[in-house]
Amino acid sequence: MSARILVVDDLAPNLHLLEVKLAAQYYDVVTAMSGTKALDIAKNEKLDLILLDAMMPGMNGFETCMRLKSDPETWHIPVIMVTALEESKDRIRGLKAGADDFITKPIDDFNLMARVKSLLRLKMVTDQLLSHTGHSIETSRPILDRLDKRHGRILIVDDHIRKLEKLAGPLQETHEVILQSDPKGALEQAGMNMDLVIISLTSEKFDGLRLCARMRSDAKTRDIPILAIGNPEDQAKLVRAYDIGINDTLMRPVERQELLARANTQLKRKFYADSLKEDFNESLEMVVTDPLTGLGNRRYFDRSVAPLFDELAETGTPFSVVVFDVDHFKRVNDILGHDTGDTVLKEIAARLASNMRCIDIVSRYGGEEFVVAMPDATQDAALLAADRVRALIGGTPIHVDGQAFSVCVSAGVAEVYAGDKFRDVFKRADDALYRAKQKGRNRVEGAEIQKAA
């Protein structure tokens, strides 16, 4: 099932134009010609995103957005306001009403789709966190309200000192701000508990896009929100920034209040995601953590991750599973003892957890078998990741009581297909693991690709 987007505009030609553009990208589009109708649809249908015209008769877009964001049932739906108004004060008004982004008429298709994809990614991650923690949309809203006044640590990166100081001004009143003009230093500082990074895309001495890309590829920084600042005439660069994975953009010349509003929006999202992750970790530790390795156990995987496979198999979102198994583990126990065997399992678990992506879910499924759920990963991508980890585990000795020895793993990889249940994809991965064992161990095998009927 594709993402479901509500388009709201009182003019039928505008409504139809956006509907056609989005449908061409295979989104499921719902329409409304008034704010009142939009509120009704949002409360009664499952939506992933709302495109909301700012200027409508009766209840305008600003009022509609404020009501959506104050309702416990609809506050979580991302809203992009569509407006012909180019004044910064109008954007600030919308941001204060709760809008997640703005797009100005006439609408640039590439810019529109980049922002849509960015917010849909955010919605998917939030939904997954809510699902994992057991919070409902209604009960999690108070968490967000409590985070409104939290102070954040913000890193601003620009090669022009005066621009840095000017950007820092409005933010320093409520947040801790660190200034950096060197991209290498910025990457190091970003990994030191930053809550937001603001990067100039107009710097002359370094490539701001490259810095954004490096942040998204580094495990320490890939989850930190990025606010990119660019020139309005350079739309191609801004679209590319969204493709890389930034969270928001701001145009020069920068208006102080708009900067503060956009920064606060990103910080609130970050604090909310952090809060959900903390709740998730605490609940897992009580009932679904393997006491030896600290990973999720089979109970957690079966109850929490397996149903997620069933859901994503229907959406067409890439999702893969990797089954790892320690080669000749019985020999380790028989020759070196069970205490050493436990140490081996703990070390392999640590290497798996630290070398997979932060969105991957690593579990000890039983004995010497580990399972990794890889959202947004095709089988080919999962094969590459699994083989990289296999080589790292086998190529790095394990040290126990002054002795060093190597242990290898084999792995099987399979991708979720439409109509799959978890048992289907797990069996394909397990069969691939069996083939890896038959072919000599210390290798990775992929499941046979299913051909469309």
GROMACS .gro file of C-alpha atoms in nm:
model
  453
    1MET     CA    1   0.000   0.000   0.000
    2SER     CA    2   0.146   0.339  -0.104
    3ALA     CA    3   0.158   0.647   0.117
    4ARG     CA    4  -0.179   0.820   0.154
    5ILE     CA    5  -0.174   1.198   0.099
    6LEU     CA    6  -0.456   1.446   0.158
    7VAL     CA    7  -0.456   1.751  -0.074
    8VAL     CA    8  -0.661   2.051   0.045
    9ASP     CA    9  -0.745   2.347  -0.181
   10ASP     CA   10  -1.067   2.541  -0.246
   11LEU     CA   11  -0.989   2.573  -0.620
   12ALA     CA   12  -1.066   2.263  -0.826
   13PRO     CA   13  -0.792   2.324  -1.092
   14ASN     CA   14  -0.523   2.350  -0.821
   15LEU     CA   15  -0.660   2.041  -0.650
   16HIS     CA   16  -0.660   1.840  -0.970
   17LEU     CA   17  -0.308   1.950  -1.066
   18LEU     CA   18  -0.158   1.834  -0.737
   19GLU     CA   19  -0.361   1.514  -0.744
   20VAL     CA   20  -0.222   1.428  -1.089
   21LYS     CA   21   0.138   1.509  -0.989
   22LEU     CA   22   0.122   1.290  -0.679
   23ALA     CA   23  -0.068   1.005  -0.842
   24ALA     CA   24   0.201   0.993  -1.111
   25GLN     CA   25   0.446   0.909  -0.831
   26TYR     CA   26   0.215   0.626  -0.717
   27TYR     CA   27   0.083   0.795  -0.405
   28ASP     CA   28  -0.274   0.732  -0.291
   29VAL     CA   29  -0.438   1.077  -0.306
   30VAL     CA   30  -0.744   1.202  -0.115
   31THR     CA   31  -0.883   1.553  -0.175
   32ALA     CA   32  -1.080   1.814   0.018
   33MET     CA   33  -1.198   2.162  -0.083
   34SER     CA   34  -1.228   2.314   0.265
   35GLY     CA   35  -1.056   2.313   0.601
   36THR     CA   36  -1.363   2.165   0.767
   37LYS     CA   37  -1.368   1.870   0.529
   38ALA     CA   38  -0.992   1.823   0.573
   39LEU     CA   39  -1.031   1.796   0.951
   40ASP     CA   40  -1.305   1.537   0.909
   41ILE     CA   41  -1.095   1.325   0.671
   42ALA     CA   42  -0.786   1.350   0.892
   43LYS     CA   43  -0.980   1.222   1.194
   44ASN     CA   44  -1.148   0.934   1.014
   45GLU     CA   45  -0.895   0.809   0.760
   46LYS     CA   46  -0.534   0.691   0.788
   47LEU     CA   47  -0.313   0.962   0.636
   48ASP     CA   48   0.063   0.991   0.595
   49LEU     CA   49   0.088   1.354   0.479
   50ILE     CA   50  -0.129   1.662   0.419
   51LEU     CA   51  -0.071   1.927   0.149
   52LEU     CA   52  -0.267   2.226   0.273
   53ASP     CA   53  -0.342   2.548   0.083
   54ALA     CA   54  -0.287   2.851   0.305
   55MET     CA   55  -0.547   3.089   0.157
   56MET     CA   56  -0.898   2.942   0.161
   57PRO     CA   57  -1.235   3.104   0.236
   58GLY     CA   58  -1.391   3.028   0.571
   59MET     CA   59  -1.137   2.831   0.770
   60ASN     CA   60  -0.801   2.916   0.612
   61GLY     CA   61  -0.497   2.689   0.601
   62PHE     CA   62  -0.334   2.841   0.908
   63GLU     CA   63  -0.641   2.776   1.125
   64THR     CA   64  -0.682   2.428   0.978
   65CYS     CA   65  -0.318   2.345   1.052
   66MET     CA   66  -0.345   2.472   1.409
   67ARG     CA   67  -0.652   2.252   1.469
   68LEU     CA   68  -0.482   1.949   1.316
   69LYS     CA   69  -0.177   1.992   1.535
   70SER     CA   70  -0.379   2.049   1.854
   71ASP     CA   71  -0.596   1.739   1.806
   72PRO     CA   72  -0.465   1.424   1.986
   73GLU     CA   73  -0.577   1.212   1.689
   74THR     CA   74  -0.416   1.413   1.407
   75TRP     CA   75  -0.118   1.603   1.553
   76HIS     CA   76   0.132   1.346   1.421
   77ILE     CA   77   0.043   1.387   1.050
   78PRO     CA   78   0.308   1.598   0.868
   79VAL     CA   79   0.168   1.912   0.702
   80ILE     CA   80   0.315   2.098   0.404
   81MET     CA   81   0.151   2.435   0.352
   82VAL     CA   82   0.113   2.547  -0.010
   83THR     CA   83   0.103   2.922  -0.052
   84ALA     CA   84   0.144   3.206  -0.299
   85LEU     CA   85   0.258   3.423  -0.008
   86GLU     CA   86   0.633   3.482  -0.014
   87GLU     CA   87   0.665   3.698   0.296
   88SER     CA   88   0.872   3.550   0.577
   89LYS     CA   89   0.603   3.652   0.828
   90ASP     CA   90   0.358   3.418   0.657
   91ARG     CA   91   0.599   3.126   0.684
   92ILE     CA   92   0.658   3.207   1.049
   93ARG     CA   93   0.282   3.217   1.106
   94GLY     CA   94   0.249   2.874   0.948
   95LEU     CA   95   0.538   2.726   1.144
   96LYS     CA   96   0.390   2.854   1.468
   97ALA     CA   97   0.060   2.693   1.367
   98GLY     CA   98   0.249   2.363   1.343
   99ALA     CA   99   0.327   2.330   0.971
  100ASP     CA  100   0.621   2.102   0.901
  101ASP     CA  101   0.722   2.267   0.573
  102PHE     CA  102   0.624   2.523   0.311
  103ILE     CA  103   0.617   2.523  -0.066
  104THR     CA  104   0.547   2.833  -0.274
  105LYS     CA  105   0.336   2.862  -0.589
  106PRO     CA  106   0.405   2.811  -0.875
  107ILE     CA  107   0.505   2.467  -0.754
  108ASP     CA  108   0.833   2.319  -0.873
  109ASP     CA  109   0.778   1.944  -0.920
  110PHE     CA  110   1.125   1.833  -0.807
  111ASN     CA  111   1.112   2.055  -0.500
  112LEU     CA  112   0.764   1.927  -0.412
  113MET     CA  113   0.856   1.560  -0.440
  114ALA     CA  114   1.178   1.607  -0.243
  115ARG     CA  115   0.988   1.760   0.049
  116VAL     CA  116   0.711   1.499   0.028
  117LYS     CA  117   0.961   1.213   0.041
  118SER     CA  118   1.150   1.372   0.330
  119LEU     CA  119   0.840   1.407   0.548
  120LEU     CA  120   0.710   1.062   0.455
  121ARG     CA  121   1.041   0.916   0.576
  122LEU     CA  122   0.996   1.103   0.903
  123LYS     CA  123   0.639   0.976   0.940
  124MET     CA  124   0.747   0.616   0.878
  125VAL     CA  125   1.020   0.632   1.142
  126THR     CA  126   0.783   0.790   1.396
  127ASP     CA  127   0.518   0.526   1.328
  128GLN     CA  128   0.774   0.250   1.377
  129LEU     CA  129   0.892   0.397   1.707
  130LEU     CA  130   0.534   0.431   1.831
  131SER     CA  131   0.468   0.071   1.732
  132HIS     CA  132   0.779  -0.055   1.910
  133THR     CA  133   0.709   0.135   2.234
  134GLY     CA  134   0.340   0.053   2.252
  135HIS     CA  135   0.246   0.423   2.272
  136SER     CA  136  -0.071   0.530   2.094
  137ILE     CA  137  -0.099   0.856   1.900
  138GLU     CA  138  -0.322   0.998   2.172
  139THR     CA  139  -0.107   0.900   2.471
  140SER     CA  140   0.218   1.014   2.312
  141ARG     CA  141   0.104   1.373   2.250
  142PRO     CA  142   0.172   1.481   2.613
  143ILE     CA  143   0.531   1.363   2.565
  144LEU     CA  144   0.569   1.611   2.279
  145ASP     CA  145   0.415   1.894   2.483
  146ARG     CA  146   0.664   1.838   2.766
  147LEU     CA  147   0.952   1.872   2.523
  148ASP     CA  148   0.849   2.215   2.389
  149LYS     CA  149   1.074   2.412   2.623
  150ARG     CA  150   1.382   2.188   2.630
  151HIS     CA  151   1.714   2.348   2.543
  152GLY     CA  152   1.920   2.194   2.264
  153ARG     CA  153   2.280   2.184   2.146
  154ILE     CA  154   2.309   2.333   1.797
  155LEU     CA  155   2.611   2.324   1.567
  156ILE     CA  156   2.627   2.588   1.291
  157VAL     CA  157   2.868   2.532   1.000
  158ASP     CA  158   2.970   2.813   0.761
  159ASP     CA  159   3.306   2.933   0.629
  160HIS     CA  160   3.214   3.299   0.691
  161ILE     CA  161   3.259   3.408   1.054
  162ARG     CA  162   3.018   3.702   1.038
  163LYS     CA  163   2.747   3.480   0.890
  164LEU     CA  164   2.805   3.231   1.171
  165GLU     CA  165   2.769   3.497   1.436
  166LYS     CA  166   2.457   3.637   1.272
  167LEU     CA  167   2.292   3.294   1.262
  168ALA     CA  168   2.387   3.221   1.621
  169GLY     CA  169   2.225   3.537   1.759
  170PRO     CA  170   1.856   3.440   1.781
  171LEU     CA  171   1.938   3.080   1.880
  172GLN     CA  172   2.173   3.162   2.168
  173GLU     CA  173   1.890   3.309   2.373
  174THR     CA  174   1.740   2.963   2.433
  175HIS     CA  175   1.996   2.706   2.314
  176GLU     CA  176   2.365   2.621   2.339
  177VAL     CA  177   2.525   2.712   2.005
  178ILE     CA  178   2.862   2.593   1.874
  179LEU     CA  179   3.017   2.763   1.568
  180GLN     CA  180   3.241   2.581   1.321
  181SER     CA  181   3.397   2.690   0.992
  182ASP     CA  182   3.594   2.372   0.916
  183PRO     CA  183   3.402   2.071   0.773
  184LYS     CA  184   3.632   1.812   0.932
  185GLY     CA  185   3.595   1.973   1.272
  186ALA     CA  186   3.221   2.003   1.213
  187LEU     CA  187   3.187   1.629   1.149
  188GLU     CA  188   3.375   1.552   1.471
  189GLN     CA  189   3.170   1.796   1.678
  190ALA     CA  190   2.842   1.676   1.528
  191GLY     CA  191   2.906   1.337   1.686
  192MET     CA  192   2.937   1.492   2.033
  193ASN     CA  193   2.572   1.487   2.142
  194MET     CA  194   2.442   1.755   1.906
  195ASP     CA  195   2.066   1.793   1.870
  196LEU     CA  196   2.067   1.994   1.545
  197VAL     CA  197   2.324   2.083   1.279
  198ILE     CA  198   2.274   2.389   1.057
  199ILE     CA  199   2.486   2.374   0.740
  200SER     CA  200   2.542   2.645   0.481
  201LEU     CA  201   2.516   2.525   0.122
  202THR     CA  202   2.667   2.851  -0.004
  203SER     CA  203   3.012   2.818   0.155
  204GLU     CA  204   3.304   2.888  -0.077
  205LYS     CA  205   3.571   2.684   0.105
  206PHE     CA  206   3.385   2.354   0.143
  207ASP     CA  207   3.100   2.160  -0.016
  208GLY     CA  208   2.799   2.175   0.216
  209LEU     CA  209   2.625   1.890   0.035
  210ARG     CA  210   2.925   1.664   0.088
  211LEU     CA  211   2.920   1.742   0.460
  212CYS     CA  212   2.549   1.654   0.472
  213ALA     CA  213   2.619   1.325   0.295
  214ARG     CA  214   2.904   1.237   0.532
  215MET     CA  215   2.682   1.303   0.832
  216ARG     CA  216   2.415   1.072   0.694
  217SER     CA  217   2.672   0.794   0.635
  218ASP     CA  218   2.827   0.814   0.983
  219ALA     CA  219   2.661   0.607   1.258
  220LYS     CA  220   2.728   0.881   1.515
  221THR     CA  221   2.553   1.155   1.317
  222ARG     CA  222   2.304   0.996   1.078
  223ASP     CA  223   2.005   1.054   1.307
  224ILE     CA  224   2.082   1.420   1.387
  225PRO     CA  225   1.843   1.666   1.216
  226ILE     CA  226   2.007   1.883   0.949
  227LEU     CA  227   1.878   2.230   0.856
  228ALA     CA  228   2.042   2.345   0.531
  229ILE     CA  229   2.068   2.711   0.433
  230GLY     CA  230   2.082   2.797   0.063
  231ASN     CA  231   2.000   3.050  -0.205
  232PRO     CA  232   1.643   3.047  -0.344
  233GLU     CA  233   1.768   3.045  -0.703
  234ASP     CA  234   1.966   2.723  -0.649
  235GLN     CA  235   1.671   2.482  -0.634
  236ALA     CA  236   1.866   2.192  -0.784
  237LYS     CA  237   2.111   2.196  -0.493
  238LEU     CA  238   1.826   2.213  -0.241
  239VAL     CA  239   1.649   1.917  -0.402
  240ARG     CA  240   1.975   1.722  -0.393
  241ALA     CA  241   2.008   1.805  -0.024
  242TYR     CA  242   1.668   1.647   0.044
  243ASP     CA  243   1.772   1.339  -0.153
  244ILE     CA  244   2.077   1.308   0.072
  245GLY     CA  245   1.850   1.314   0.375
  246ILE     CA  246   1.844   1.663   0.526
  247ASN     CA  247   1.536   1.755   0.728
  248ASP     CA  248   1.461   2.115   0.634
  249THR     CA  249   1.586   2.414   0.435
  250LEU     CA  250   1.600   2.788   0.493
  251MET     CA  251   1.655   3.053   0.226
  252ARG     CA  252   1.891   3.349   0.236
  253PRO     CA  253   1.855   3.620   0.346
  254VAL     CA  254   1.776   3.446   0.674
  255GLU     CA  255   1.496   3.595   0.884
  256ARG     CA  256   1.566   3.560   1.257
  257GLN     CA  257   1.222   3.444   1.366
  258GLU     CA  258   1.190   3.194   1.084
  259LEU     CA  259   1.530   3.047   1.171
  260LEU     CA  260   1.423   3.010   1.533
  261ALA     CA  261   1.087   2.857   1.441
  262ARG     CA  262   1.239   2.600   1.204
  263ALA     CA  263   1.517   2.513   1.449
  264ASN     CA  264   1.268   2.464   1.732
  265THR     CA  265   1.054   2.236   1.511
  266GLN     CA  266   1.354   2.014   1.435
  267LEU     CA  267   1.464   2.008   1.798
  268LYS     CA  268   1.119   1.909   1.918
  269ARG     CA  269   1.110   1.620   1.669
  270LYS     CA  270   1.456   1.508   1.781
  271PHE     CA  271   1.365   1.518   2.150
  272TYR     CA  272   1.041   1.331   2.080
  273ALA     CA  273   1.220   1.055   1.887
  274ASP     CA  274   1.482   1.032   2.164
  275SER     CA  275   1.206   1.001   2.425
  276LEU     CA  276   1.035   0.722   2.233
  277LYS     CA  277   1.367   0.540   2.192
  278GLU     CA  278   1.431   0.564   2.567
  279ASP     CA  279   1.088   0.422   2.645
  280PHE     CA  280   1.144   0.149   2.390
  281ASN     CA  281   1.478   0.051   2.541
  282GLU     CA  282   1.341   0.046   2.896
  283SER     CA  283   1.046  -0.174   2.805
  284LEU     CA  284   1.263  -0.414   2.609
  285GLU     CA  285   1.507  -0.463   2.892
  286MET     CA  286   1.234  -0.595   3.119
  287VAL     CA  287   1.094  -0.879   2.909
  288VAL     CA  288   1.254  -0.912   2.569
  289THR     CA  289   1.629  -0.882   2.618
  290ASP     CA  290   1.867  -1.175   2.592
  291PRO     CA  291   2.053  -1.165   2.927
  292LEU     CA  292   2.381  -1.297   2.783
  293THR     CA  293   2.428  -1.065   2.485
  294GLY     CA  294   2.201  -0.771   2.566
  295LEU     CA  295   2.030  -0.808   2.228
  296GLY     CA  296   1.659  -0.856   2.175
  297ASN     CA  297   1.559  -1.218   2.220
  298ARG     CA  298   1.340  -1.447   2.012
  299ARG     CA  299   1.029  -1.340   2.200
  300TYR     CA  300   1.093  -0.977   2.109
  301PHE     CA  301   1.165  -1.061   1.747
  302ASP     CA  302   0.858  -1.281   1.705
  303ARG     CA  303   0.620  -1.038   1.875
  304SER     CA  304   0.752  -0.706   1.751
  305VAL     CA  305   0.956  -0.748   1.434
  306ALA     CA  306   0.778  -1.036   1.264
  307PRO     CA  307   0.442  -0.850   1.245
  308LEU     CA  308   0.629  -0.553   1.096
  309PHE     CA  309   0.743  -0.778   0.812
  310ASP     CA  310   0.382  -0.876   0.749
  311GLU     CA  311   0.280  -0.509   0.730
  312LEU     CA  312   0.565  -0.393   0.508
  313ALA     CA  313   0.523  -0.685   0.271
  314GLU     CA  314   0.191  -0.525   0.174
  315THR     CA  315   0.335  -0.175   0.122
  316GLY     CA  316   0.611  -0.268  -0.121
  317THR     CA  317   0.874  -0.105   0.103
  318PRO     CA  318   1.209  -0.288   0.068
  319PHE     CA  319   1.276  -0.500   0.374
  320SER     CA  320   1.525  -0.784   0.421
  321VAL     CA  321   1.618  -1.036   0.688
  322VAL     CA  322   1.962  -1.183   0.755
  323VAL     CA  323   2.015  -1.503   0.957
  324PHE     CA  324   2.368  -1.542   1.098
  325ASP     CA  325   2.498  -1.864   1.254
  326VAL     CA  326   2.832  -1.926   1.427
  327ASP     CA  327   3.034  -2.189   1.241
  328HIS     CA  328   3.145  -2.497   1.441
  329PHE     CA  329   3.019  -2.346   1.766
  330LYS     CA  330   2.988  -2.690   1.929
  331ARG     CA  331   3.365  -2.730   1.892
  332VAL     CA  332   3.419  -2.404   2.078
  333ASN     CA  333   3.209  -2.529   2.370
  334ASP     CA  334   3.361  -2.878   2.369
  335ILE     CA  335   3.725  -2.770   2.342
  336LEU     CA  336   3.735  -2.432   2.517
  337GLY     CA  337   3.441  -2.466   2.756
  338HIS     CA  338   3.099  -2.308   2.789
  339ASP     CA  339   3.230  -1.992   2.957
  340THR     CA  340   3.445  -1.924   2.653
  341GLY     CA  341   3.147  -2.009   2.432
  342ASP     CA  342   2.944  -1.744   2.613
  343THR     CA  343   3.223  -1.491   2.561
  344VAL     CA  344   3.226  -1.572   2.189
  345LEU     CA  345   2.850  -1.517   2.162
  346LYS     CA  346   2.873  -1.185   2.347
  347GLU     CA  347   3.157  -1.065   2.124
  348ILE     CA  348   2.979  -1.163   1.802
  349ALA     CA  349   2.660  -0.995   1.926
  350ALA     CA  350   2.855  -0.676   1.998
  351ARG     CA  351   3.015  -0.678   1.653
  352LEU     CA  352   2.680  -0.732   1.484
  353ALA     CA  353   2.512  -0.455   1.682
  354SER     CA  354   2.790  -0.202   1.621
  355ASN     CA  355   2.841  -0.273   1.252
  356MET     CA  356   2.485  -0.286   1.120
  357ARG     CA  357   2.290   0.036   1.050
  358CYS     CA  358   2.122   0.216   1.339
  359ILE     CA  359   1.777   0.134   1.195
  360ASP     CA  360   1.855  -0.238   1.170
  361ILE     CA  361   1.720  -0.463   1.445
  362VAL     CA  362   1.963  -0.730   1.567
  363SER     CA  363   1.835  -1.020   1.780
  364ARG     CA  364   1.970  -1.341   1.925
  365TYR     CA  365   1.715  -1.586   1.793
  366GLY     CA  366   1.844  -1.887   1.982
  367GLY     CA  367   2.165  -2.072   2.060
  368GLU     CA  368   2.433  -1.947   1.822
  369GLU     CA  369   2.183  -1.800   1.573
  370PHE     CA  370   2.131  -1.426   1.524
  371VAL     CA  371   1.868  -1.254   1.309
  372VAL     CA  372   1.889  -0.901   1.166
  373ALA     CA  373   1.585  -0.711   1.035
  374MET     CA  374   1.688  -0.454   0.773
  375PRO     CA  375   1.415  -0.201   0.685
  376ASP     CA  376   1.454  -0.009   0.358
  377ALA     CA  377   1.710  -0.262   0.227
  378THR     CA  378   1.684  -0.477  -0.084
  379GLN     CA  379   1.832  -0.827  -0.088
  380ASP     CA  380   2.137  -0.703  -0.281
  381ALA     CA  381   2.202  -0.429  -0.024
  382ALA     CA  382   2.154  -0.673   0.264
  383LEU     CA  383   2.393  -0.922   0.102
  384LEU     CA  384   2.666  -0.658   0.086
  385ALA     CA  385   2.610  -0.559   0.450
  386ALA     CA  386   2.603  -0.920   0.571
  387ASP     CA  387   2.923  -1.009   0.385
  388ARG     CA  388   3.102  -0.704   0.523
  389VAL     CA  389   3.009  -0.805   0.878
  390ARG     CA  390   3.099  -1.170   0.813
  391ALA     CA  391   3.448  -1.067   0.700
  392LEU     CA  392   3.490  -0.838   1.000
  393ILE     CA  393   3.391  -1.110   1.249
  394GLY     CA  394   3.612  -1.376   1.094
  395GLY     CA  395   3.905  -1.142   1.042
  396THR     CA  396   3.919  -1.002   1.395
  397PRO     CA  397   4.049  -1.242   1.666
  398ILE     CA  398   3.859  -1.286   1.991
  399HIS     CA  399   4.069  -1.260   2.309
  400VAL     CA  400   3.985  -1.476   2.613
  401ASP     CA  401   4.217  -1.517   2.914
  402GLY     CA  402   4.521  -1.409   2.715
  403GLN     CA  403   4.446  -1.636   2.421
  404ALA     CA  404   4.344  -1.514   2.076
  405PHE     CA  405   4.143  -1.721   1.831
  406SER     CA  406   3.915  -1.659   1.534
  407VAL     CA  407   3.553  -1.761   1.492
  408CYS     CA  408   3.364  -1.743   1.163
  409VAL     CA  409   2.997  -1.702   1.080
  410SER     CA  410   2.776  -1.794   0.786
  411ALA     CA  411   2.465  -1.605   0.681
  412GLY     CA  412   2.153  -1.635   0.468
  413VAL     CA  413   1.970  -1.333   0.326
  414ALA     CA  414   1.615  -1.292   0.194
  415GLU     CA  415   1.394  -0.998   0.095
  416VAL     CA  416   1.026  -0.954   0.178
  417TYR     CA  417   0.788  -0.982  -0.117
  418ALA     CA  418   0.425  -0.874  -0.150
  419GLY     CA  419   0.202  -1.122   0.028
  420ASP     CA  420   0.484  -1.262   0.243
  421LYS     CA  421   0.437  -1.358   0.604
  422PHE     CA  422   0.738  -1.352   0.830
  423ARG     CA  423   0.765  -1.730   0.831
  424ASP     CA  424   0.801  -1.719   0.449
  425VAL     CA  425   1.093  -1.477   0.437
  426PHE     CA  426   1.259  -1.635   0.741
  427LYS     CA  427   1.245  -1.978   0.578
  428ARG     CA  428   1.405  -1.843   0.259
  429ALA     CA  429   1.684  -1.682   0.463
  430ASP     CA  430   1.729  -1.999   0.668
  431ASP     CA  431   1.746  -2.211   0.350
  432ALA     CA  432   2.010  -1.972   0.214
  433LEU     CA  433   2.206  -2.011   0.539
  434TYR     CA  434   2.191  -2.389   0.498
  435ARG     CA  435   2.339  -2.354   0.148
  436ALA     CA  436   2.618  -2.137   0.290
  437LYS     CA  437   2.698  -2.412   0.541
  438GLN     CA  438   2.696  -2.676   0.269
  439LYS     CA  439   2.935  -2.474   0.054
  440GLY     CA  440   3.203  -2.466   0.321
  441ARG     CA  441   3.084  -2.211   0.581
  442ASN     CA  442   3.227  -1.862   0.642
  443ARG     CA  443   3.018  -1.727   0.354
  444VAL     CA  444   2.692  -1.547   0.275
  445GLU     CA  445   2.422  -1.680   0.044
  446GLY     CA  446   2.111  -1.502  -0.084
  447ALA     CA  447   1.769  -1.655  -0.129
  448GLU     CA  448   1.659  -1.734  -0.480
  449ILE     CA  449   1.492  -1.426  -0.631
  450GLN     CA  450   1.120  -1.475  -0.681
  451LYS     CA  451   1.004  -1.407  -1.033
  452ALA     CA  452   0.681  -1.220  -1.094
  453ALA     CA  453   0.399  -1.440  -1.220
   0.00000   0.00000   0.00000
